[in-house]
Amino acid sequence: YVNKVEPAWRSRMNVPFFLRDEGRNEAFLAGAKANGLLQLKGHKSVGGMRASLYNAMSMQGVEALIAYMQEFERTSA
């Protein structure tokens, strides 16, 4: 995963990231949906993915996304 935003300008509320192989985006989103992780598709003008932490996102939700990202990375090589 790649974050193209300069560290000094990164938001604590929106976490944008790109897959190193953007041809895997649809597979990533489909797997995320199957795991109950929704609304990860990035903004249409930017692309990639975006995890929004608004509306009191729980730590459990953040941990579920991390676990999914690690599993996707491990199994989709």
Short mmCIF file of N, CA and C in Angstrom, two decimals:
data_model
loop_
_atom_site.label_atom_id
_atom_site.label_comp_id
_atom_site.label_asym_id
_atom_site.label_seq_id
_atom_site.Cartn_x
_atom_site.Cartn_y
_atom_site.Cartn_z
N TYR A 1 0.84 -1.17 0.00
CA TYR A 1 0.00 0.00 0.00
C TYR A 1 0.88 1.24 0.00
N VAL A 2 0.39 2.28 -0.66
CA VAL A 2 1.14 3.52 -0.79
C VAL A 2 0.23 4.68 -0.41
N ASN A 3 0.77 5.62 0.36
CA ASN A 3 0.08 6.87 0.65
C ASN A 3 0.88 7.96 -0.03
N LYS A 4 0.27 8.64 -1.01
CA LYS A 4 0.97 9.63 -1.82
C LYS A 4 0.93 11.04 -1.24
N VAL A 5 0.31 11.21 -0.09
CA VAL A 5 0.20 12.52 0.54
C VAL A 5 1.44 12.76 1.40
N GLU A 6 2.02 13.94 1.26
CA GLU A 6 3.18 14.31 2.09
C GLU A 6 2.81 14.16 3.56
N PRO A 7 3.68 13.57 4.37
CA PRO A 7 3.36 13.35 5.78
C PRO A 7 2.85 14.60 6.52
N ALA A 8 3.40 15.76 6.23
CA ALA A 8 2.98 16.98 6.92
C ALA A 8 1.55 17.38 6.59
N TRP A 9 1.01 16.88 5.49
CA TRP A 9 -0.33 17.27 5.03
C TRP A 9 -1.37 16.17 5.22
N ARG A 10 -1.02 15.07 5.82
CA ARG A 10 -1.96 13.96 5.98
C ARG A 10 -3.04 14.27 7.01
N SER A 11 -4.24 13.86 6.68
CA SER A 11 -5.39 14.04 7.55
C SER A 11 -5.45 12.92 8.58
N ARG A 12 -5.96 13.24 9.74
CA ARG A 12 -6.19 12.22 10.75
C ARG A 12 -7.59 11.63 10.61
N MET A 13 -8.40 12.23 9.74
CA MET A 13 -9.78 11.80 9.57
C MET A 13 -10.00 10.98 8.30
N ASN A 14 -9.25 11.28 7.25
CA ASN A 14 -9.34 10.53 6.00
C ASN A 14 -7.98 9.96 5.69
N VAL A 15 -7.94 8.66 5.46
CA VAL A 15 -6.67 7.99 5.20
C VAL A 15 -6.70 7.47 3.76
N PRO A 16 -6.11 8.24 2.82
CA PRO A 16 -6.08 7.78 1.44
C PRO A 16 -4.91 6.82 1.24
N PHE A 17 -5.12 5.83 0.40
CA PHE A 17 -4.03 4.91 0.07
C PHE A 17 -4.30 4.28 -1.28
N PHE A 18 -3.25 3.81 -1.89
CA PHE A 18 -3.31 3.17 -3.20
C PHE A 18 -2.71 1.78 -3.09
N LEU A 19 -3.25 0.86 -3.86
CA LEU A 19 -2.62 -0.45 -3.97
C LEU A 19 -1.44 -0.29 -4.92
N ARG A 20 -0.36 -0.98 -4.67
CA ARG A 20 0.79 -0.88 -5.58
C ARG A 20 0.40 -1.32 -6.99
N ASP A 21 -0.49 -2.29 -7.09
CA ASP A 21 -1.04 -2.73 -8.38
C ASP A 21 -2.49 -2.29 -8.42
N GLU A 22 -2.75 -1.14 -9.05
CA GLU A 22 -4.10 -0.60 -9.06
C GLU A 22 -5.06 -1.44 -9.89
N GLY A 23 -4.54 -2.41 -10.62
CA GLY A 23 -5.40 -3.36 -11.32
C GLY A 23 -6.12 -4.29 -10.36
N ARG A 24 -5.74 -4.27 -9.11
CA ARG A 24 -6.35 -5.11 -8.07
C ARG A 24 -7.42 -4.35 -7.27
N ASN A 25 -7.69 -3.10 -7.64
CA ASN A 25 -8.64 -2.28 -6.88
C ASN A 25 -10.01 -2.93 -6.74
N GLU A 26 -10.56 -3.42 -7.83
CA GLU A 26 -11.91 -4.00 -7.76
C GLU A 26 -11.93 -5.25 -6.88
N ALA A 27 -10.88 -6.07 -6.95
CA ALA A 27 -10.80 -7.25 -6.08
C ALA A 27 -10.69 -6.82 -4.62
N PHE A 28 -9.93 -5.77 -4.37
CA PHE A 28 -9.79 -5.26 -3.00
C PHE A 28 -11.15 -4.80 -2.47
N LEU A 29 -11.86 -4.01 -3.28
CA LEU A 29 -13.16 -3.49 -2.85
C LEU A 29 -14.19 -4.59 -2.67
N ALA A 30 -14.17 -5.60 -3.56
CA ALA A 30 -15.11 -6.72 -3.44
C ALA A 30 -14.84 -7.50 -2.15
N GLY A 31 -13.58 -7.76 -1.87
CA GLY A 31 -13.23 -8.47 -0.64
C GLY A 31 -13.57 -7.66 0.60
N ALA A 32 -13.35 -6.35 0.52
CA ALA A 32 -13.69 -5.48 1.65
C ALA A 32 -15.19 -5.55 1.92
N LYS A 33 -15.99 -5.47 0.85
CA LYS A 33 -17.44 -5.53 1.02
C LYS A 33 -17.87 -6.86 1.63
N ALA A 34 -17.25 -7.95 1.19
CA ALA A 34 -17.56 -9.27 1.73
C ALA A 34 -17.23 -9.36 3.22
N ASN A 35 -16.30 -8.52 3.66
CA ASN A 35 -15.91 -8.48 5.07
C ASN A 35 -16.62 -7.37 5.85
N GLY A 36 -17.63 -6.77 5.23
CA GLY A 36 -18.39 -5.74 5.92
C GLY A 36 -17.71 -4.38 5.98
N LEU A 37 -16.69 -4.19 5.14
CA LEU A 37 -15.96 -2.92 5.11
C LEU A 37 -16.42 -2.15 3.88
N LEU A 38 -17.14 -1.05 4.10
CA LEU A 38 -17.80 -0.34 3.02
C LEU A 38 -17.24 1.06 2.84
N GLN A 39 -17.55 1.65 1.69
CA GLN A 39 -17.21 3.04 1.38
C GLN A 39 -15.70 3.30 1.38
N LEU A 40 -14.93 2.37 0.85
CA LEU A 40 -13.47 2.55 0.80
C LEU A 40 -12.97 3.10 -0.53
N LYS A 41 -13.83 3.15 -1.53
CA LYS A 41 -13.40 3.65 -2.83
C LYS A 41 -13.04 5.12 -2.69
N GLY A 42 -11.87 5.48 -3.23
CA GLY A 42 -11.39 6.85 -3.13
C GLY A 42 -12.24 7.84 -3.91
N HIS A 43 -11.97 9.09 -3.73
CA HIS A 43 -12.68 10.16 -4.42
C HIS A 43 -12.47 10.03 -5.92
N LYS A 44 -13.51 10.31 -6.71
CA LYS A 44 -13.44 10.10 -8.16
C LYS A 44 -12.34 10.91 -8.83
N SER A 45 -11.96 12.05 -8.28
CA SER A 45 -10.90 12.85 -8.90
C SER A 45 -9.50 12.40 -8.49
N VAL A 46 -9.40 11.58 -7.46
CA VAL A 46 -8.09 11.16 -6.94
C VAL A 46 -7.84 9.68 -7.20
N GLY A 47 -8.87 8.86 -7.04
CA GLY A 47 -8.72 7.42 -7.21
C GLY A 47 -8.23 6.75 -5.95
N GLY A 48 -7.78 5.54 -6.10
CA GLY A 48 -7.28 4.78 -4.95
C GLY A 48 -8.38 4.46 -3.96
N MET A 49 -8.00 4.40 -2.71
CA MET A 49 -8.91 4.06 -1.62
C MET A 49 -8.87 5.19 -0.59
N ARG A 50 -9.91 5.25 0.22
CA ARG A 50 -9.93 6.23 1.30
C ARG A 50 -10.75 5.67 2.46
N ALA A 51 -10.11 5.55 3.59
CA ALA A 51 -10.79 5.13 4.81
C ALA A 51 -11.12 6.39 5.61
N SER A 52 -12.40 6.63 5.82
CA SER A 52 -12.83 7.80 6.60
C SER A 52 -13.07 7.39 8.04
N LEU A 53 -12.54 8.17 8.94
CA LEU A 53 -12.64 7.86 10.36
C LEU A 53 -13.63 8.77 11.07
N TYR A 54 -14.49 9.42 10.31
CA TYR A 54 -15.53 10.28 10.88
C TYR A 54 -16.58 9.45 11.60
N ASN A 55 -17.50 10.15 12.24
CA ASN A 55 -18.65 9.54 12.90
C ASN A 55 -18.25 8.49 13.92
N ALA A 56 -17.25 8.80 14.68
CA ALA A 56 -16.82 7.95 15.79
C ALA A 56 -16.52 6.51 15.35
N MET A 57 -15.70 6.37 14.33
CA MET A 57 -15.26 5.04 13.90
C MET A 57 -14.64 4.34 15.10
N SER A 58 -15.08 3.15 15.35
CA SER A 58 -14.59 2.40 16.51
C SER A 58 -13.20 1.82 16.24
N MET A 59 -12.48 1.55 17.30
CA MET A 59 -11.18 0.90 17.17
C MET A 59 -11.36 -0.48 16.55
N GLN A 60 -12.46 -1.14 16.86
CA GLN A 60 -12.76 -2.45 16.28
C GLN A 60 -12.87 -2.34 14.76
N GLY A 61 -13.48 -1.27 14.26
CA GLY A 61 -13.58 -1.06 12.82
C GLY A 61 -12.23 -0.84 12.17
N VAL A 62 -11.40 -0.05 12.82
CA VAL A 62 -10.04 0.20 12.32
C VAL A 62 -9.25 -1.10 12.30
N GLU A 63 -9.34 -1.88 13.36
CA GLU A 63 -8.62 -3.15 13.43
C GLU A 63 -9.11 -4.13 12.37
N ALA A 64 -10.42 -4.12 12.07
CA ALA A 64 -10.96 -4.99 11.03
C ALA A 64 -10.39 -4.60 9.66
N LEU A 65 -10.27 -3.31 9.40
CA LEU A 65 -9.68 -2.87 8.13
C LEU A 65 -8.21 -3.28 8.04
N ILE A 66 -7.47 -3.09 9.11
CA ILE A 66 -6.06 -3.48 9.12
C ILE A 66 -5.92 -4.98 8.86
N ALA A 67 -6.72 -5.78 9.54
CA ALA A 67 -6.65 -7.23 9.35
C ALA A 67 -6.98 -7.61 7.91
N TYR A 68 -8.00 -6.98 7.33
CA TYR A 68 -8.35 -7.26 5.94
C TYR A 68 -7.22 -6.86 5.00
N MET A 69 -6.64 -5.68 5.21
CA MET A 69 -5.55 -5.23 4.34
C MET A 69 -4.36 -6.19 4.41
N GLN A 70 -4.04 -6.65 5.59
CA GLN A 70 -2.93 -7.60 5.74
C GLN A 70 -3.24 -8.91 5.05
N GLU A 71 -4.46 -9.39 5.19
CA GLU A 71 -4.87 -10.66 4.54
C GLU A 71 -4.87 -10.49 3.02
N PHE A 72 -5.41 -9.41 2.53
CA PHE A 72 -5.44 -9.16 1.08
C PHE A 72 -4.01 -9.12 0.53
N GLU A 73 -3.14 -8.43 1.21
CA GLU A 73 -1.74 -8.32 0.78
C GLU A 73 -1.08 -9.71 0.76
N ARG A 74 -1.38 -10.50 1.77
CA ARG A 74 -0.76 -11.83 1.89
C ARG A 74 -1.26 -12.79 0.82
N THR A 75 -2.56 -12.72 0.49
CA THR A 75 -3.15 -13.72 -0.38
C THR A 75 -3.29 -13.31 -1.84
N SER A 76 -3.05 -12.05 -2.17
CA SER A 76 -3.25 -11.63 -3.55
C SER A 76 -1.96 -11.34 -4.29
N ALA A 77 -0.90 -11.93 -3.87
CA ALA A 77 0.40 -11.69 -4.53
C ALA A 77 0.48 -12.28 -5.91
#
